[in-house]
Short mmCIF file of C-alpha atoms in Angstrom, two decimals:
data_model
loop_
_atom_site.label_atom_id
_atom_site.label_comp_id
_atom_site.label_asym_id
_atom_site.label_seq_id
_atom_site.Cartn_x
_atom_site.Cartn_y
_atom_site.Cartn_z
CA MET M 59 2.94 -65.24 -67.67
CA ARG M 60 0.23 -64.45 -70.14
CA ARG M 61 -2.06 -67.08 -68.64
CA ARG M 62 -1.27 -65.67 -65.12
CA GLU M 63 -2.19 -62.09 -66.64
CA TYR M 64 -5.19 -63.54 -68.28
CA MET M 65 -6.69 -65.61 -64.97
CA SER M 66 -5.85 -62.19 -63.32
CA LEU M 67 -7.99 -60.40 -65.49
CA ILE M 68 -10.58 -62.81 -65.16
CA ASN M 69 -10.42 -62.69 -61.45
CA THR M 70 -10.76 -59.00 -61.49
CA VAL M 71 -14.04 -58.84 -63.40
CA ARG M 72 -15.47 -61.64 -61.24
CA ASN M 73 -14.59 -59.54 -58.35
CA THR M 74 -16.32 -56.68 -60.08
CA LEU M 75 -19.47 -57.80 -60.96
CA VAL M 76 -22.03 -57.80 -58.16
CA PRO M 77 -24.20 -61.19 -57.84
CA VAL M 78 -27.99 -61.19 -59.20
CA HIS M 79 -30.24 -62.67 -56.81
CA LYS M 80 -32.22 -65.60 -58.52
CA ALA M 81 -35.33 -64.20 -58.18
CA GLY M 82 -34.88 -61.61 -60.62
CA TYR M 83 -33.75 -63.94 -63.27
CA PRO M 84 -37.49 -63.92 -64.74
CA PHE M 85 -37.84 -59.91 -64.85
CA ILE M 86 -34.12 -59.96 -66.20
CA ALA M 87 -34.91 -62.81 -69.04
CA GLY M 88 -38.32 -60.98 -70.09
CA PHE M 89 -36.80 -57.46 -70.23
CA PHE M 90 -34.40 -59.13 -72.67
CA VAL M 91 -36.91 -60.79 -74.67
CA VAL M 92 -39.04 -57.75 -75.06
CA SER M 93 -35.94 -55.80 -76.11
CA LEU M 94 -35.51 -58.21 -79.07
CA LEU M 95 -39.14 -57.87 -80.17
CA LEU M 96 -39.06 -54.13 -80.04
CA GLY M 97 -35.86 -54.13 -82.29
CA LEU M 98 -37.91 -56.16 -84.58
CA LEU M 99 -40.48 -52.84 -85.07
CA TRP M 100 -37.37 -50.04 -84.84
CA GLU M 101 -34.10 -50.62 -83.81
CA PRO M 102 -33.49 -47.74 -81.19
CA LEU M 103 -36.25 -49.50 -79.07
CA MET M 104 -34.04 -52.61 -78.62
CA TRP M 105 -31.13 -50.66 -77.26
CA LEU M 106 -33.70 -48.77 -74.77
CA GLY M 107 -34.83 -52.25 -74.09
CA PHE M 108 -31.39 -53.25 -73.38
CA ILE M 109 -30.63 -50.43 -71.00
CA LEU M 110 -33.79 -51.09 -69.10
CA THR M 111 -32.80 -54.75 -68.89
CA ALA M 112 -29.35 -53.77 -67.71
CA TRP M 113 -31.17 -51.68 -64.77
CA CYS M 114 -33.45 -54.67 -64.20
CA ALA M 115 -30.50 -56.71 -63.65
CA TYR M 116 -28.55 -53.98 -61.46
CA PHE M 117 -31.92 -53.73 -59.41
CA PHE M 118 -32.09 -57.50 -58.12
CA ARG M 119 -28.46 -57.48 -57.23
CA ASP M 120 -27.02 -59.22 -54.56
CA PRO M 121 -23.85 -58.27 -53.11
CA VAL M 122 -21.65 -59.84 -50.56
CA ARG M 123 -21.57 -57.61 -46.99
CA MET M 124 -19.79 -58.17 -44.20
CA THR M 125 -21.68 -57.93 -41.00
CA PRO M 126 -20.75 -57.09 -37.22
CA LEU M 127 -21.40 -60.26 -35.33
CA ASP M 128 -22.53 -58.35 -31.97
CA ASP M 129 -25.84 -59.25 -30.35
CA ASP M 130 -26.14 -55.67 -28.86
CA LEU M 131 -25.97 -54.04 -32.21
CA VAL M 132 -29.12 -53.90 -34.32
CA ILE M 133 -27.96 -53.86 -38.36
CA SER M 134 -29.66 -52.28 -41.36
CA PRO M 135 -32.31 -54.91 -42.85
CA ALA M 136 -31.98 -52.55 -46.08
CA ASP M 137 -30.08 -50.24 -48.43
CA GLY M 138 -31.54 -46.51 -48.54
CA ARG M 139 -31.94 -43.84 -46.56
CA VAL M 140 -33.06 -43.52 -42.91
CA SER M 141 -36.25 -41.63 -43.21
CA SER M 142 -37.57 -41.63 -39.87
CA ILE M 143 -36.69 -42.58 -36.47
CA ALA M 144 -39.27 -42.07 -34.03
CA ILE M 145 -41.22 -43.44 -30.77
CA VAL M 146 -44.59 -45.37 -32.28
CA SER M 147 -46.84 -48.36 -31.42
CA PRO M 148 -46.06 -51.45 -33.47
CA PRO M 149 -48.57 -52.87 -36.13
CA ASP M 150 -51.25 -55.20 -34.28
CA GLU M 151 -50.49 -58.21 -36.49
CA LEU M 152 -47.20 -58.45 -35.02
CA GLY M 153 -48.36 -59.51 -31.75
CA ILE M 154 -45.82 -57.53 -29.59
CA GLY M 155 -48.05 -55.56 -27.74
CA ASN M 156 -49.05 -51.82 -28.32
CA GLU M 157 -46.64 -49.87 -26.32
CA PRO M 158 -44.64 -47.43 -28.25
CA MET M 159 -41.32 -48.62 -29.42
CA LEU M 160 -38.42 -46.80 -30.98
CA ARG M 161 -39.30 -47.21 -34.84
CA ILE M 162 -36.12 -46.89 -37.49
CA THR M 163 -37.43 -46.62 -41.10
CA VAL M 164 -35.27 -47.13 -44.24
CA PHE M 165 -36.53 -46.11 -47.34
CA MET M 166 -35.39 -47.72 -50.49
CA ASN M 167 -35.80 -46.13 -53.92
CA VAL M 168 -35.83 -48.17 -57.29
CA PHE M 169 -31.76 -47.93 -57.41
CA ASN M 170 -31.32 -49.23 -54.00
CA CYS M 171 -30.49 -53.08 -53.56
CA HIS M 172 -33.64 -54.61 -52.66
CA VAL M 173 -32.76 -57.84 -50.73
CA ASN M 174 -33.50 -57.66 -46.91
CA ARG M 175 -31.30 -59.00 -44.25
CA SER M 176 -31.95 -59.89 -40.86
CA PRO M 177 -30.91 -56.84 -38.35
CA MET M 178 -30.32 -59.05 -35.44
CA ARG M 179 -29.58 -62.58 -34.44
CA GLY M 180 -33.15 -64.43 -33.26
CA THR M 181 -35.92 -66.95 -33.58
CA VAL M 182 -38.89 -65.74 -36.10
CA ARG M 183 -42.00 -66.23 -33.51
CA ARG M 184 -44.36 -64.83 -36.08
CA ILE M 185 -44.86 -63.99 -39.47
CA ALA M 186 -48.22 -61.85 -40.67
CA TYR M 187 -48.77 -60.63 -44.05
CA ARG M 188 -51.37 -57.98 -44.59
CA ALA M 189 -52.92 -56.37 -47.57
CA GLY M 190 -53.22 -52.79 -48.22
CA ARG M 191 -52.67 -49.83 -50.69
CA PHE M 192 -49.59 -48.54 -52.37
CA VAL M 193 -49.23 -44.96 -51.45
CA ASN M 194 -45.72 -43.12 -51.55
CA ALA M 195 -43.68 -45.30 -48.74
CA GLU M 196 -42.02 -42.25 -47.61
CA LEU M 197 -45.26 -41.22 -46.22
CA ASP M 198 -45.62 -41.92 -42.61
CA LYS M 199 -49.18 -43.30 -43.14
CA ALA M 200 -47.66 -46.30 -45.30
CA SER M 201 -46.81 -47.79 -42.42
CA HIS M 202 -50.77 -48.32 -41.49
CA GLU M 203 -52.24 -48.40 -44.85
CA ASN M 204 -49.78 -50.14 -47.36
CA GLU M 205 -49.39 -53.71 -48.21
CA ARG M 206 -47.11 -55.18 -45.53
CA ASN M 207 -45.24 -58.08 -43.97
CA GLY M 208 -44.26 -58.03 -40.58
CA LEU M 209 -41.75 -60.59 -38.89
CA ALA M 210 -41.62 -60.74 -34.92
CA ILE M 211 -38.21 -61.81 -33.86
CA GLU M 212 -37.22 -63.23 -30.53
CA THR M 213 -33.80 -61.71 -29.83
CA ALA M 214 -31.41 -61.27 -26.94
CA HIS M 215 -33.02 -58.12 -25.72
CA GLY M 216 -36.55 -58.81 -26.29
CA THR M 217 -38.62 -59.33 -29.29
CA ILE M 218 -37.91 -56.84 -32.39
CA GLY M 219 -40.37 -56.05 -35.33
CA VAL M 220 -39.51 -55.86 -38.98
CA VAL M 221 -41.97 -54.96 -41.57
CA GLN M 222 -41.54 -54.80 -45.09
CA ILE M 223 -43.60 -52.35 -46.67
CA ALA M 224 -44.74 -52.21 -50.38
CA GLY M 225 -44.01 -48.61 -52.02
CA LEU M 226 -45.90 -46.64 -54.77
CA VAL M 227 -44.71 -48.80 -57.41
CA ALA M 228 -44.10 -52.17 -55.61
CA ARG M 229 -46.43 -55.07 -55.97
CA ARG M 230 -44.75 -57.89 -54.55
CA ILE M 231 -43.24 -58.48 -51.33
CA ILE M 232 -41.36 -61.80 -50.65
CA CYS M 233 -40.34 -63.30 -47.59
CA TRP M 234 -38.78 -66.90 -47.65
CA SER M 235 -38.03 -67.16 -44.10
CA ASN M 236 -40.62 -69.20 -42.10
CA GLU M 237 -41.79 -69.11 -38.37
CA GLY M 238 -39.64 -70.99 -36.18
CA ASP M 239 -36.68 -70.15 -38.55
CA THR M 240 -33.56 -69.13 -36.19
CA LEU M 241 -31.59 -65.73 -38.45
CA GLN M 242 -28.15 -64.96 -38.06
CA PRO M 243 -27.55 -61.02 -37.99
CA GLY M 244 -27.21 -60.12 -42.02
CA GLU M 245 -29.15 -63.26 -42.94
CA ARG M 246 -31.20 -62.56 -46.08
CA PHE M 247 -35.07 -63.16 -45.43
CA GLY M 248 -36.83 -61.47 -48.18
CA LEU M 249 -37.04 -58.75 -50.71
CA ILE M 250 -39.82 -55.98 -52.38
CA ARG M 251 -39.60 -55.00 -55.73
CA PHE M 252 -39.46 -51.88 -57.15
CA GLY M 253 -39.34 -49.36 -54.55
CA SER M 254 -40.23 -49.85 -50.70
CA ARG M 255 -39.32 -49.21 -47.10
CA LEU M 256 -38.72 -51.30 -43.95
CA ASP M 257 -39.51 -50.59 -40.61
CA VAL M 258 -37.67 -51.68 -37.64
CA PHE M 259 -39.03 -51.58 -34.08
CA LEU M 260 -37.27 -51.82 -30.93
CA PRO M 261 -37.88 -52.33 -27.54
CA ALA M 262 -36.49 -50.01 -24.69
CA GLY M 263 -32.68 -50.23 -24.12
CA ALA M 264 -32.21 -49.49 -27.82
CA GLN M 265 -30.39 -46.20 -28.85
CA ALA M 266 -30.43 -45.08 -32.22
CA ARG M 267 -26.90 -44.87 -33.98
CA VAL M 268 -28.01 -43.13 -37.25
CA THR M 269 -29.50 -39.82 -37.93
CA LEU M 270 -32.21 -38.62 -40.19
CA GLY M 271 -31.11 -38.60 -44.07
CA GLN M 272 -28.31 -40.77 -43.46
CA THR M 273 -27.35 -43.64 -46.37
CA ALA M 274 -27.69 -46.92 -45.02
CA ILE M 275 -26.36 -50.35 -45.94
CA ALA M 276 -28.04 -53.71 -45.45
CA GLY M 277 -25.94 -56.15 -43.26
CA GLU M 278 -23.64 -53.23 -42.32
CA THR M 279 -24.75 -50.13 -41.10
CA VAL M 280 -25.67 -50.16 -37.37
CA LEU M 281 -28.99 -48.66 -36.95
CA ALA M 282 -29.19 -48.90 -33.20
CA GLU M 283 -27.30 -50.31 -29.89
CA PHE M 284 -28.79 -52.11 -26.78
CA GLY M 285 -27.08 -51.49 -23.69
CA SER M 286 -24.85 -48.35 -24.05
CA PRO M 287 -24.62 -45.70 -22.07
CA LYS M 288 -24.24 -43.13 -24.67
CA GLY M 289 -27.44 -41.04 -25.74
CA PRO M 290 -28.52 -40.39 -29.43
CA VAL M 291 -26.02 -39.42 -32.03
CA ILE M 292 -25.51 -36.10 -32.86
CA SER M 293 -24.61 -35.51 -36.44
CA ARG M 294 -23.81 -32.38 -38.61
CA ARG M 295 -24.15 -31.94 -42.45
CA ASP M 296 -21.42 -30.32 -44.51
#
């Protein structure tokens, strides 16, 4: 009986702890080592370092998500706040034309999970990196001025664009997908370190299913839908 209770406790701990993405291992180790060195100078600094080490592990968390498998749905590629829903032209480097498209932006602060996921099932036709500035990612001009990495993904409803945009403190965009890869909805394709945003560009026929200020969860929240007769979402704030 005791062994059964012990195993139950172990399983509870395992289910509570969120996995950490391997891209964060070097940073977590670095924070930990620096914390020990600071402790040699002054013990309170060591404990402060341990707190920052815990935050670093939290930042690189990579939780399991339950993704709706429907080719008509556009799933959020990032955790964060929906900061913009607009009709704008996509970046030239995506190669998907210059006609205005529905753009939904998800802004990630330093406390959000930063693992990025594919919003739809499709084939990566182009990956285009562009160097740039590091202004506040919440500003609209960040779409054009900041460092970014864009993916053009061919889906059942046409080509969509997904753009990883560096933020004020972000200095590294990671994309481990390649041109020609087939992505499943909710599949991990990249990561941005320490604050940023993702823009999703959608062709005609997509209707937004989120509202400004709404919290989105990568791999789970439905951002938009194709082929629905329903109009834009109407919401209220309590």
